[in-house]
Amino acid sequence: MASDTDLRQNEKATALEPASDAVLRFIGTIRTPWTDRDDCPRQGRLDGPECRIVLNPEWHEALTGLDNYETVEVLYWLDQSRRDLVLQSPKSDGRIVGTFALRSPVRPNPIGTSIVKLERIENGTLFVRGLDCLDGTPLVDIKPNRCDFTPKAPPKPGDGQTD
Amino acid sequence: MASDTDLRQNEKATALEPASDAVLRFIGTIRTPWTDRDDCPRQGRLDGPECRIVLNPEWHEALTGLDNYETVEVLYWLDQSRRDLVLQSPKSDGRIVGTFALRSPVRPNPIGTSIVKLERIENGTLFVRGLDCLDGTPLVDIKPNRCDFTPKAPPKPGDGQTD
């Protein structure tokens, strides 16, 4: 889907005020082999090409301890996506699917999430496999994969039985 | 971690300009049993209490087809979190971990992500289990769980062999 205003058959957009609820601070840039949207994979693969996540210098120390994880979750801003589509037609065949039933970049807040394989970290740059975004995509967050992570802080009442 | 400016032993904050790179539009509100941060679980559990994701009316149609999925990914804005910590001490014992090696709500862009079990959808409200956030948390996005999702659009060159 282009970031223009064209609609495919049966697609539906909604009229929206400008976004104003919260503001993101980009923390780095993602470098991938894909410079055109038509070349990007639709979903990343852990055996895909090596990509780089280049973190801004003020956040380098915040990587301390991340090398204990084999896979990490990455959030990024899909800055070329339109944000007003409610119904989308992925196959351009008139059949529609709701935006929240798709992982399309076209969504009200175009944040992509991927689980990537962490190969190594060098000078604030992560070398990873499993991304699917364009070269130059702005980085929003990095977290340990929830499946591998155990909270480090003491338990709280809401935690219930954890073992 | 409070949203104030106190630091625990060995923690480190960074000086930041106001965030200005991209703007989010909240699309609904999450209702949970937890009204105080001390009561929230540190990580949601698929057998945890039922919570509600109440979507704003303009996005109700965008749920079309989501009921085909047993689990969905939810993104939300942790609006009470400070955003400047580089190193954190989860146990307040002087030992520190980098922000990106934690799933703490304290991060440069405080976006929480959870995989939740979708029980049912009624009138634009999702009934789910697996959340860990405060009652009233703003909703940012809903997507099918990547593990269950197969792209609906035609393959592209970057997809490689998919089967």
PDB file of N, CA, C and O in Angstrom, chain A residues 46-120:
ATOM      1  N   LEU A  46      14.613 -15.556  10.586  1.00  0.00           N
ATOM      2  CA  LEU A  46      15.819 -15.622  11.415  1.00  0.00           C
ATOM      3  C   LEU A  46      17.020 -16.123  10.626  1.00  0.00           C
ATOM      4  O   LEU A  46      18.164 -15.965  11.060  1.00  0.00           O
ATOM      5  N   ASP A  47      16.770 -16.703   9.432  1.00  0.00           N
ATOM      6  CA  ASP A  47      17.879 -17.094   8.563  1.00  0.00           C
ATOM      7  C   ASP A  47      18.011 -16.121   7.381  1.00  0.00           C
ATOM      8  O   ASP A  47      18.650 -16.434   6.387  1.00  0.00           O
ATOM      9  N   GLY A  48      17.423 -14.935   7.522  1.00  0.00           N
ATOM     10  CA  GLY A  48      17.530 -13.919   6.477  1.00  0.00           C
ATOM     11  C   GLY A  48      18.877 -13.219   6.527  1.00  0.00           C
ATOM     12  O   GLY A  48      19.754 -13.575   7.317  1.00  0.00           O
ATOM     13  N   PRO A  49      19.068 -12.195   5.691  1.00  0.00           N
ATOM     14  CA  PRO A  49      20.361 -11.508   5.625  1.00  0.00           C
ATOM     15  C   PRO A  49      20.672 -10.743   6.911  1.00  0.00           C
ATOM     16  O   PRO A  49      19.769 -10.311   7.631  1.00  0.00           O
ATOM     17  N   GLU A  50      21.968 -10.579   7.177  1.00  0.00           N
ATOM     18  CA  GLU A  50      22.383  -9.820   8.353  1.00  0.00           C
ATOM     19  C   GLU A  50      22.044  -8.340   8.147  1.00  0.00           C
ATOM     20  O   GLU A  50      22.308  -7.780   7.085  1.00  0.00           O
ATOM     21  N   CYS A  51      21.448  -7.750   9.173  1.00  0.00           N
ATOM     22  CA  CYS A  51      21.121  -6.328   9.153  1.00  0.00           C
ATOM     23  C   CYS A  51      21.793  -5.679  10.354  1.00  0.00           C
ATOM     24  O   CYS A  51      22.230  -6.363  11.280  1.00  0.00           O
ATOM     25  N   ARG A  52      21.874  -4.348  10.343  1.00  0.00           N
ATOM     26  CA  ARG A  52      22.511  -3.631  11.449  1.00  0.00           C
ATOM     27  C   ARG A  52      21.532  -2.673  12.100  1.00  0.00           C
ATOM     28  O   ARG A  52      20.765  -1.992  11.406  1.00  0.00           O
ATOM     29  N   ILE A  53      21.564  -2.631  13.408  1.00  0.00           N
ATOM     30  CA  ILE A  53      20.787  -1.651  14.172  1.00  0.00           C
ATOM     31  C   ILE A  53      21.805  -0.708  14.797  1.00  0.00           C
ATOM     32  O   ILE A  53      22.582  -1.110  15.670  1.00  0.00           O
ATOM     33  N   VAL A  54      21.846   0.516  14.294  1.00  0.00           N
ATOM     34  CA  VAL A  54      22.870   1.485  14.695  1.00  0.00           C
ATOM     35  C   VAL A  54      22.250   2.439  15.719  1.00  0.00           C
ATOM     36  O   VAL A  54      21.406   3.275  15.393  1.00  0.00           O
ATOM     37  N   LEU A  55      22.683   2.282  16.962  1.00  0.00           N
ATOM     38  CA  LEU A  55      22.096   3.043  18.064  1.00  0.00           C
ATOM     39  C   LEU A  55      22.796   4.391  18.200  1.00  0.00           C
ATOM     40  O   LEU A  55      24.019   4.481  18.065  1.00  0.00           O
ATOM     41  N   ASN A  56      22.029   5.434  18.500  1.00  0.00           N
ATOM     42  CA  ASN A  56      22.633   6.745  18.754  1.00  0.00           C
ATOM     43  C   ASN A  56      23.550   6.664  19.982  1.00  0.00           C
ATOM     44  O   ASN A  56      23.260   5.925  20.928  1.00  0.00           O
ATOM     45  N   PRO A  57      24.664   7.449  19.979  1.00  0.00           N
ATOM     46  CA  PRO A  57      25.684   7.307  21.035  1.00  0.00           C
ATOM     47  C   PRO A  57      25.152   7.453  22.455  1.00  0.00           C
ATOM     48  O   PRO A  57      25.616   6.742  23.362  1.00  0.00           O
ATOM     49  N   GLU A  58      24.191   8.324  22.696  1.00  0.00           N
ATOM     50  CA  GLU A  58      23.738   8.543  24.083  1.00  0.00           C
ATOM     51  C   GLU A  58      23.081   7.307  24.677  1.00  0.00           C
ATOM     52  O   GLU A  58      22.872   7.230  25.893  1.00  0.00           O
ATOM     53  N   TRP A  59      22.761   6.304  23.839  1.00  0.00           N
ATOM     54  CA  TRP A  59      22.094   5.093  24.337  1.00  0.00           C
ATOM     55  C   TRP A  59      22.998   3.866  24.367  1.00  0.00           C
ATOM     56  O   TRP A  59      22.550   2.768  24.709  1.00  0.00           O
ATOM     57  N   HIS A  60      24.270   4.022  23.991  1.00  0.00           N
ATOM     58  CA  HIS A  60      25.144   2.840  23.908  1.00  0.00           C
ATOM     59  C   HIS A  60      25.219   2.061  25.227  1.00  0.00           C
ATOM     60  O   HIS A  60      25.142   0.830  25.235  1.00  0.00           O
ATOM     61  N   GLU A  61      25.363   2.779  26.336  1.00  0.00           N
ATOM     62  CA  GLU A  61      25.475   2.089  27.631  1.00  0.00           C
ATOM     63  C   GLU A  61      24.217   1.303  27.984  1.00  0.00           C
ATOM     64  O   GLU A  61      24.267   0.388  28.807  1.00  0.00           O
ATOM     65  N   ALA A  62      23.093   1.696  27.410  1.00  0.00           N
ATOM     66  CA  ALA A  62      21.830   1.025  27.708  1.00  0.00           C
ATOM     67  C   ALA A  62      21.763  -0.388  27.114  1.00  0.00           C
ATOM     68  O   ALA A  62      20.806  -1.128  27.340  1.00  0.00           O
ATOM     69  N   LEU A  63      22.803  -0.773  26.346  1.00  0.00           N
ATOM     70  CA  LEU A  63      22.892  -2.141  25.825  1.00  0.00           C
ATOM     71  C   LEU A  63      23.519  -3.110  26.835  1.00  0.00           C
ATOM     72  O   LEU A  63      23.543  -4.321  26.587  1.00  0.00           O
ATOM     73  N   THR A  64      23.998  -2.579  27.962  1.00  0.00           N
ATOM     74  CA  THR A  64      24.696  -3.419  28.950  1.00  0.00           C
ATOM     75  C   THR A  64      23.840  -4.624  29.359  1.00  0.00           C
ATOM     76  O   THR A  64      22.737  -4.465  29.875  1.00  0.00           O
ATOM     77  N   GLY A  65      24.355  -5.795  29.108  1.00  0.00           N
ATOM     78  CA  GLY A  65      23.640  -7.013  29.493  1.00  0.00           C
ATOM     79  C   GLY A  65      22.803  -7.620  28.377  1.00  0.00           C
ATOM     80  O   GLY A  65      22.334  -8.756  28.496  1.00  0.00           O
ATOM     81  N   LEU A  66      22.600  -6.885  27.281  1.00  0.00           N
ATOM     82  CA  LEU A  66      21.741  -7.424  26.214  1.00  0.00           C
ATOM     83  C   LEU A  66      22.388  -8.618  25.514  1.00  0.00           C
ATOM     84  O   LEU A  66      21.682  -9.465  24.954  1.00  0.00           O
ATOM     85  N   ASP A  67      23.726  -8.700  25.580  1.00  0.00           N
ATOM     86  CA  ASP A  67      24.398  -9.806  24.892  1.00  0.00           C
ATOM     87  C   ASP A  67      24.148 -11.157  25.577  1.00  0.00           C
ATOM     88  O   ASP A  67      24.603 -12.191  25.092  1.00  0.00           O
ATOM     89  N   ASN A  68      23.417 -11.162  26.681  1.00  0.00           N
ATOM     90  CA  ASN A  68      22.996 -12.427  27.293  1.00  0.00           C
ATOM     91  C   ASN A  68      21.829 -13.072  26.555  1.00  0.00           C
ATOM     92  O   ASN A  68      21.425 -14.186  26.897  1.00  0.00           O
ATOM     93  N   TYR A  69      21.241 -12.356  25.588  1.00  0.00           N
ATOM     94  CA  TYR A  69      20.032 -12.843  24.925  1.00  0.00           C
ATOM     95  C   TYR A  69      20.324 -13.254  23.489  1.00  0.00           C
ATOM     96  O   TYR A  69      21.030 -12.543  22.769  1.00  0.00           O
ATOM     97  N   GLU A  70      19.772 -14.383  23.091  1.00  0.00           N
ATOM     98  CA  GLU A  70      19.965 -14.839  21.709  1.00  0.00           C
ATOM     99  C   GLU A  70      19.019 -14.140  20.747  1.00  0.00           C
ATOM    100  O   GLU A  70      19.326 -13.963  19.579  1.00  0.00           O
ATOM    101  N   THR A  71      17.824 -13.808  21.235  1.00  0.00           N
ATOM    102  CA  THR A  71      16.853 -13.122  20.386  1.00  0.00           C
ATOM    103  C   THR A  71      16.340 -11.887  21.127  1.00  0.00           C
ATOM    104  O   THR A  71      16.198 -11.904  22.344  1.00  0.00           O
ATOM    105  N   VAL A  72      16.103 -10.829  20.384  1.00  0.00           N
ATOM    106  CA  VAL A  72      15.608  -9.597  20.981  1.00  0.00           C
ATOM    107  C   VAL A  72      14.435  -9.063  20.146  1.00  0.00           C
ATOM    108  O   VAL A  72      14.302  -9.369  18.957  1.00  0.00           O
ATOM    109  N   GLU A  73      13.600  -8.283  20.830  1.00  0.00           N
ATOM    110  CA  GLU A  73      12.449  -7.664  20.180  1.00  0.00           C
ATOM    111  C   GLU A  73      12.848  -6.252  19.751  1.00  0.00           C
ATOM    112  O   GLU A  73      13.453  -5.516  20.532  1.00  0.00           O
ATOM    113  N   VAL A  74      12.527  -5.889  18.527  1.00  0.00           N
ATOM    114  CA  VAL A  74      12.884  -4.578  17.989  1.00  0.00           C
ATOM    115  C   VAL A  74      11.609  -3.858  17.557  1.00  0.00           C
ATOM    116  O   VAL A  74      10.736  -4.457  16.921  1.00  0.00           O
ATOM    117  N   LEU A  75      11.494  -2.596  17.932  1.00  0.00           N
ATOM    118  CA  LEU A  75      10.366  -1.765  17.505  1.00  0.00           C
ATOM    119  C   LEU A  75      10.897  -0.648  16.616  1.00  0.00           C
ATOM    120  O   LEU A  75      11.935  -0.043  16.932  1.00  0.00           O
ATOM    121  N   TYR A  76      10.193  -0.367  15.525  1.00  0.00           N
ATOM    122  CA  TYR A  76      10.670   0.662  14.593  1.00  0.00           C
ATOM    123  C   TYR A  76       9.484   1.387  13.985  1.00  0.00           C
ATOM    124  O   TYR A  76       8.337   0.920  14.052  1.00  0.00           O
ATOM    125  N   TRP A  77       9.768   2.548  13.418  1.00  0.00           N
ATOM    126  CA  TRP A  77       8.717   3.439  12.927  1.00  0.00           C
ATOM    127  C   TRP A  77       8.649   3.342  11.407  1.00  0.00           C
ATOM    128  O   TRP A  77       9.622   3.675  10.719  1.00  0.00           O
ATOM    129  N   LEU A  78       7.518   2.879  10.904  1.00  0.00           N
ATOM    130  CA  LEU A  78       7.357   2.657   9.462  1.00  0.00           C
ATOM    131  C   LEU A  78       6.921   3.976   8.833  1.00  0.00           C
ATOM    132  O   LEU A  78       5.739   4.213   8.559  1.00  0.00           O
ATOM    133  N   ASP A  79       7.892   4.839   8.603  1.00  0.00           N
ATOM    134  CA  ASP A  79       7.621   6.248   8.354  1.00  0.00           C
ATOM    135  C   ASP A  79       7.017   6.534   6.988  1.00  0.00           C
ATOM    136  O   ASP A  79       6.637   7.672   6.717  1.00  0.00           O
ATOM    137  N   GLN A  80       6.910   5.523   6.145  1.00  0.00           N
ATOM    138  CA  GLN A  80       6.333   5.768   4.821  1.00  0.00           C
ATOM    139  C   GLN A  80       4.885   5.284   4.716  1.00  0.00           C
ATOM    140  O   GLN A  80       4.319   5.240   3.624  1.00  0.00           O
ATOM    141  N   SER A  81       4.279   4.930   5.820  1.00  0.00           N
ATOM    142  CA  SER A  81       2.945   4.313   5.772  1.00  0.00           C
ATOM    143  C   SER A  81       1.821   5.312   6.036  1.00  0.00           C
ATOM    144  O   SER A  81       1.933   6.145   6.934  1.00  0.00           O
ATOM    145  N   ARG A  82       0.738   5.192   5.299  1.00  0.00           N
ATOM    146  CA  ARG A  82      -0.447   5.969   5.627  1.00  0.00           C
ATOM    147  C   ARG A  82      -1.077   5.386   6.891  1.00  0.00           C
ATOM    148  O   ARG A  82      -0.845   4.222   7.243  1.00  0.00           O
ATOM    149  N   ARG A  83      -1.905   6.180   7.578  1.00  0.00           N
ATOM    150  CA  ARG A  83      -2.349   5.806   8.919  1.00  0.00           C
ATOM    151  C   ARG A  83      -3.863   5.801   9.065  1.00  0.00           C
ATOM    152  O   ARG A  83      -4.368   5.654  10.176  1.00  0.00           O
ATOM    153  N   ASP A  84      -4.583   5.978   7.962  1.00  0.00           N
ATOM    154  CA  ASP A  84      -6.029   6.177   8.095  1.00  0.00           C
ATOM    155  C   ASP A  84      -6.863   4.995   7.613  1.00  0.00           C
ATOM    156  O   ASP A  84      -8.090   5.068   7.618  1.00  0.00           O
ATOM    157  N   LEU A  85      -6.240   3.887   7.214  1.00  0.00           N
ATOM    158  CA  LEU A  85      -7.034   2.789   6.649  1.00  0.00           C
ATOM    159  C   LEU A  85      -7.642   1.918   7.747  1.00  0.00           C
ATOM    160  O   LEU A  85      -6.948   1.463   8.657  1.00  0.00           O
ATOM    161  N   VAL A  86      -8.936   1.671   7.630  1.00  0.00           N
ATOM    162  CA  VAL A  86      -9.685   0.818   8.555  1.00  0.00           C
ATOM    163  C   VAL A  86      -9.818  -0.581   7.958  1.00  0.00           C
ATOM    164  O   VAL A  86      -9.636  -1.591   8.641  1.00  0.00           O
ATOM    165  N   LEU A  87     -10.129  -0.634   6.669  1.00  0.00           N
ATOM    166  CA  LEU A  87     -10.250  -1.898   5.939  1.00  0.00           C
ATOM    167  C   LEU A  87      -9.245  -1.888   4.803  1.00  0.00           C
ATOM    168  O   LEU A  87      -9.113  -0.885   4.097  1.00  0.00           O
ATOM    169  N   GLN A  88      -8.545  -3.009   4.624  1.00  0.00           N
ATOM    170  CA  GLN A  88      -7.515  -3.107   3.587  1.00  0.00           C
ATOM    171  C   GLN A  88      -7.765  -4.324   2.705  1.00  0.00           C
ATOM    172  O   GLN A  88      -8.313  -5.322   3.158  1.00  0.00           O
ATOM    173  N   SER A  89      -7.322  -4.229   1.470  1.00  0.00           N
ATOM    174  CA  SER A  89      -7.446  -5.336   0.519  1.00  0.00           C
ATOM    175  C   SER A  89      -6.045  -5.770   0.084  1.00  0.00           C
ATOM    176  O   SER A  89      -5.525  -5.312  -0.932  1.00  0.00           O
ATOM    177  N   PRO A  90      -5.413  -6.661   0.868  1.00  0.00           N
ATOM    178  CA  PRO A  90      -4.002  -7.013   0.592  1.00  0.00           C
ATOM    179  C   PRO A  90      -3.778  -7.560  -0.802  1.00  0.00           C
ATOM    180  O   PRO A  90      -2.711  -7.362  -1.383  1.00  0.00           O
ATOM    181  N   LYS A  91      -4.773  -8.269  -1.350  1.00  0.00           N
ATOM    182  CA  LYS A  91      -4.588  -8.867  -2.671  1.00  0.00           C
ATOM    183  C   LYS A  91      -5.198  -8.022  -3.785  1.00  0.00           C
ATOM    184  O   LYS A  91      -5.252  -8.465  -4.935  1.00  0.00           O
ATOM    185  N   SER A  92      -5.721  -6.841  -3.453  1.00  0.00           N
ATOM    186  CA  SER A  92      -6.324  -5.948  -4.462  1.00  0.00           C
ATOM    187  C   SER A  92      -7.420  -6.660  -5.247  1.00  0.00           C
ATOM    188  O   SER A  92      -7.597  -6.415  -6.436  1.00  0.00           O
ATOM    189  N   ASP A  93      -8.142  -7.557  -4.569  1.00  0.00           N
ATOM    190  CA  ASP A  93      -9.152  -8.347  -5.276  1.00  0.00           C
ATOM    191  C   ASP A  93     -10.559  -8.043  -4.764  1.00  0.00           C
ATOM    192  O   ASP A  93     -11.493  -8.796  -5.024  1.00  0.00           O
ATOM    193  N   GLY A  94     -10.698  -6.944  -4.020  1.00  0.00           N
ATOM    194  CA  GLY A  94     -12.014  -6.574  -3.516  1.00  0.00           C
ATOM    195  C   GLY A  94     -12.352  -7.200  -2.179  1.00  0.00           C
ATOM    196  O   GLY A  94     -13.247  -6.741  -1.480  1.00  0.00           O
ATOM    197  N   ARG A  95     -11.624  -8.259  -1.793  1.00  0.00           N
ATOM    198  CA  ARG A  95     -11.842  -8.854  -0.471  1.00  0.00           C
ATOM    199  C   ARG A  95     -11.084  -8.033   0.569  1.00  0.00           C
ATOM    200  O   ARG A  95      -9.930  -7.679   0.343  1.00  0.00           O
ATOM    201  N   ILE A  96     -11.739  -7.727   1.679  1.00  0.00           N
ATOM    202  CA  ILE A  96     -11.122  -6.832   2.644  1.00  0.00           C
ATOM    203  C   ILE A  96     -10.886  -7.531   3.992  1.00  0.00           C
ATOM    204  O   ILE A  96     -11.545  -8.512   4.332  1.00  0.00           O
ATOM    205  N   VAL A  97      -9.911  -7.004   4.698  1.00  0.00           N
ATOM    206  CA  VAL A  97      -9.556  -7.465   6.036  1.00  0.00           C
ATOM    207  C   VAL A  97      -9.367  -6.208   6.895  1.00  0.00           C
ATOM    208  O   VAL A  97      -8.903  -5.177   6.404  1.00  0.00           O
ATOM    209  N   GLY A  98      -9.748  -6.287   8.161  1.00  0.00           N
ATOM    210  CA  GLY A  98      -9.542  -5.157   9.060  1.00  0.00           C
ATOM    211  C   GLY A  98      -8.059  -4.921   9.318  1.00  0.00           C
ATOM    212  O   GLY A  98      -7.261  -5.864   9.361  1.00  0.00           O
ATOM    213  N   THR A  99      -7.706  -3.673   9.502  1.00  0.00           N
ATOM    214  CA  THR A  99      -6.299  -3.307   9.733  1.00  0.00           C
ATOM    215  C   THR A  99      -5.691  -4.082  10.899  1.00  0.00           C
ATOM    216  O   THR A  99      -4.535  -4.503  10.843  1.00  0.00           O
ATOM    217  N   PHE A 100      -6.473  -4.326  11.971  1.00  0.00           N
ATOM    218  CA  PHE A 100      -5.904  -4.994  13.149  1.00  0.00           C
ATOM    219  C   PHE A 100      -5.809  -6.505  12.978  1.00  0.00           C
ATOM    220  O   PHE A 100      -5.250  -7.191  13.838  1.00  0.00           O
ATOM    221  N   ALA A 101      -6.344  -7.028  11.881  1.00  0.00           N
ATOM    222  CA  ALA A 101      -6.182  -8.446  11.573  1.00  0.00           C
ATOM    223  C   ALA A 101      -5.047  -8.655  10.560  1.00  0.00           C
ATOM    224  O   ALA A 101      -4.894  -9.738  10.002  1.00  0.00           O
ATOM    225  N   LEU A 102      -4.272  -7.610  10.319  1.00  0.00           N
ATOM    226  CA  LEU A 102      -3.118  -7.667   9.422  1.00  0.00           C
ATOM    227  C   LEU A 102      -1.878  -7.194  10.166  1.00  0.00           C
ATOM    228  O   LEU A 102      -1.982  -6.433  11.126  1.00  0.00           O
ATOM    229  N   ARG A 103      -0.703  -7.620   9.686  1.00  0.00           N
ATOM    230  CA  ARG A 103       0.559  -7.054  10.184  1.00  0.00           C
ATOM    231  C   ARG A 103       1.143  -6.080   9.149  1.00  0.00           C
ATOM    232  O   ARG A 103       2.323  -5.778   9.172  1.00  0.00           O
ATOM    233  N   SER A 104       0.298  -5.595   8.267  1.00  0.00           N
ATOM    234  CA  SER A 104       0.665  -4.577   7.290  1.00  0.00           C
ATOM    235  C   SER A 104       1.280  -3.351   7.960  1.00  0.00           C
ATOM    236  O   SER A 104       0.927  -3.011   9.087  1.00  0.00           O
ATOM    237  N   PRO A 105       2.219  -2.657   7.284  1.00  0.00           N
ATOM    238  CA  PRO A 105       2.737  -1.396   7.855  1.00  0.00           C
ATOM    239  C   PRO A 105       1.693  -0.285   7.918  1.00  0.00           C
ATOM    240  O   PRO A 105       1.898   0.704   8.626  1.00  0.00           O
ATOM    241  N   VAL A 106       0.598  -0.442   7.188  1.00  0.00           N
ATOM    242  CA  VAL A 106      -0.454   0.576   7.180  1.00  0.00           C
ATOM    243  C   VAL A 106      -1.346   0.379   8.400  1.00  0.00           C
ATOM    244  O   VAL A 106      -2.095  -0.594   8.487  1.00  0.00           O
ATOM    245  N   ARG A 107      -1.237   1.278   9.407  1.00  0.00           N
ATOM    246  CA  ARG A 107      -2.000   1.159  10.637  1.00  0.00           C
ATOM    247  C   ARG A 107      -1.987   2.515  11.333  1.00  0.00           C
ATOM    248  O   ARG A 107      -1.167   3.378  11.003  1.00  0.00           O
ATOM    249  N   PRO A 108      -2.881   2.724  12.299  1.00  0.00           N
ATOM    250  CA  PRO A 108      -2.992   4.072  12.889  1.00  0.00           C
ATOM    251  C   PRO A 108      -1.685   4.564  13.501  1.00  0.00           C
ATOM    252  O   PRO A 108      -1.390   5.757  13.442  1.00  0.00           O
ATOM    253  N   ASN A 109      -0.928   3.664  14.099  1.00  0.00           N
ATOM    254  CA  ASN A 109       0.407   3.997  14.594  1.00  0.00           C
ATOM    255  C   ASN A 109       1.382   3.007  13.965  1.00  0.00           C
ATOM    256  O   ASN A 109       1.471   1.864  14.414  1.00  0.00           O
ATOM    257  N   PRO A 110       2.071   3.414  12.900  1.00  0.00           N
ATOM    258  CA  PRO A 110       2.847   2.449  12.107  1.00  0.00           C
ATOM    259  C   PRO A 110       4.149   2.017  12.790  1.00  0.00           C
ATOM    260  O   PRO A 110       5.240   2.405  12.386  1.00  0.00           O
ATOM    261  N   ILE A 111       3.991   1.232  13.852  1.00  0.00           N
ATOM    262  CA  ILE A 111       5.126   0.676  14.581  1.00  0.00           C
ATOM    263  C   ILE A 111       5.270  -0.783  14.180  1.00  0.00           C
ATOM    264  O   ILE A 111       4.336  -1.566  14.338  1.00  0.00           O
ATOM    265  N   GLY A 112       6.420  -1.134  13.654  1.00  0.00           N
ATOM    266  CA  GLY A 112       6.715  -2.523  13.343  1.00  0.00           C
ATOM    267  C   GLY A 112       7.390  -3.178  14.534  1.00  0.00           C
ATOM    268  O   GLY A 112       8.143  -2.530  15.263  1.00  0.00           O
ATOM    269  N   THR A 113       7.089  -4.466  14.750  1.00  0.00           N
ATOM    270  CA  THR A 113       7.778  -5.226  15.796  1.00  0.00           C
ATOM    271  C   THR A 113       8.317  -6.500  15.165  1.00  0.00           C
ATOM    272  O   THR A 113       7.638  -7.150  14.380  1.00  0.00           O
ATOM    273  N   SER A 114       9.566  -6.829  15.479  1.00  0.00           N
ATOM    274  CA  SER A 114      10.163  -8.069  15.006  1.00  0.00           C
ATOM    275  C   SER A 114      10.931  -8.723  16.141  1.00  0.00           C
ATOM    276  O   SER A 114      11.448  -8.041  17.019  1.00  0.00           O
ATOM    277  N   ILE A 115      10.980 -10.049  16.103  1.00  0.00           N
ATOM    278  CA  ILE A 115      11.915 -10.786  16.948  1.00  0.00           C
ATOM    279  C   ILE A 115      13.109 -11.124  16.060  1.00  0.00           C
ATOM    280  O   ILE A 115      12.937 -11.732  15.000  1.00  0.00           O
ATOM    281  N   VAL A 116      14.302 -10.696  16.469  1.00  0.00           N
ATOM    282  CA  VAL A 116      15.484 -10.923  15.644  1.00  0.00           C
ATOM    283  C   VAL A 116      16.508 -11.745  16.415  1.00  0.00           C
ATOM    284  O   VAL A 116      16.533 -11.769  17.641  1.00  0.00           O
ATOM    285  N   LYS A 117      17.342 -12.439  15.646  1.00  0.00           N
ATOM    286  CA  LYS A 117      18.450 -13.196  16.215  1.00  0.00           C
ATOM    287  C   LYS A 117      19.637 -12.248  16.385  1.00  0.00           C
ATOM    288  O   LYS A 117      20.069 -11.609  15.413  1.00  0.00           O
ATOM    289  N   LEU A 118      20.133 -12.148  17.608  1.00  0.00           N
ATOM    290  CA  LEU A 118      21.249 -11.234  17.888  1.00  0.00           C
ATOM    291  C   LEU A 118      22.556 -11.977  17.659  1.00  0.00           C
ATOM    292  O   LEU A 118      22.891 -12.911  18.389  1.00  0.00           O
ATOM    293  N   GLU A 119      23.312 -11.546  16.638  1.00  0.00           N
ATOM    294  CA  GLU A 119      24.580 -12.219  16.339  1.00  0.00           C
ATOM    295  C   GLU A 119      25.719 -11.643  17.167  1.00  0.00           C
ATOM    296  O   GLU A 119      26.510 -12.373  17.731  1.00  0.00           O
ATOM    297  N   ARG A 120      25.821 -10.309  17.227  1.00  0.00           N
ATOM    298  CA  ARG A 120      26.863  -9.687  18.048  1.00  0.00           C
ATOM    299  C   ARG A 120      26.562  -8.208  18.186  1.00  0.00           C
ATOM    300  O   ARG A 120      25.733  -7.657  17.450  1.00  0.00           O
TER     301      ARG A 120
END
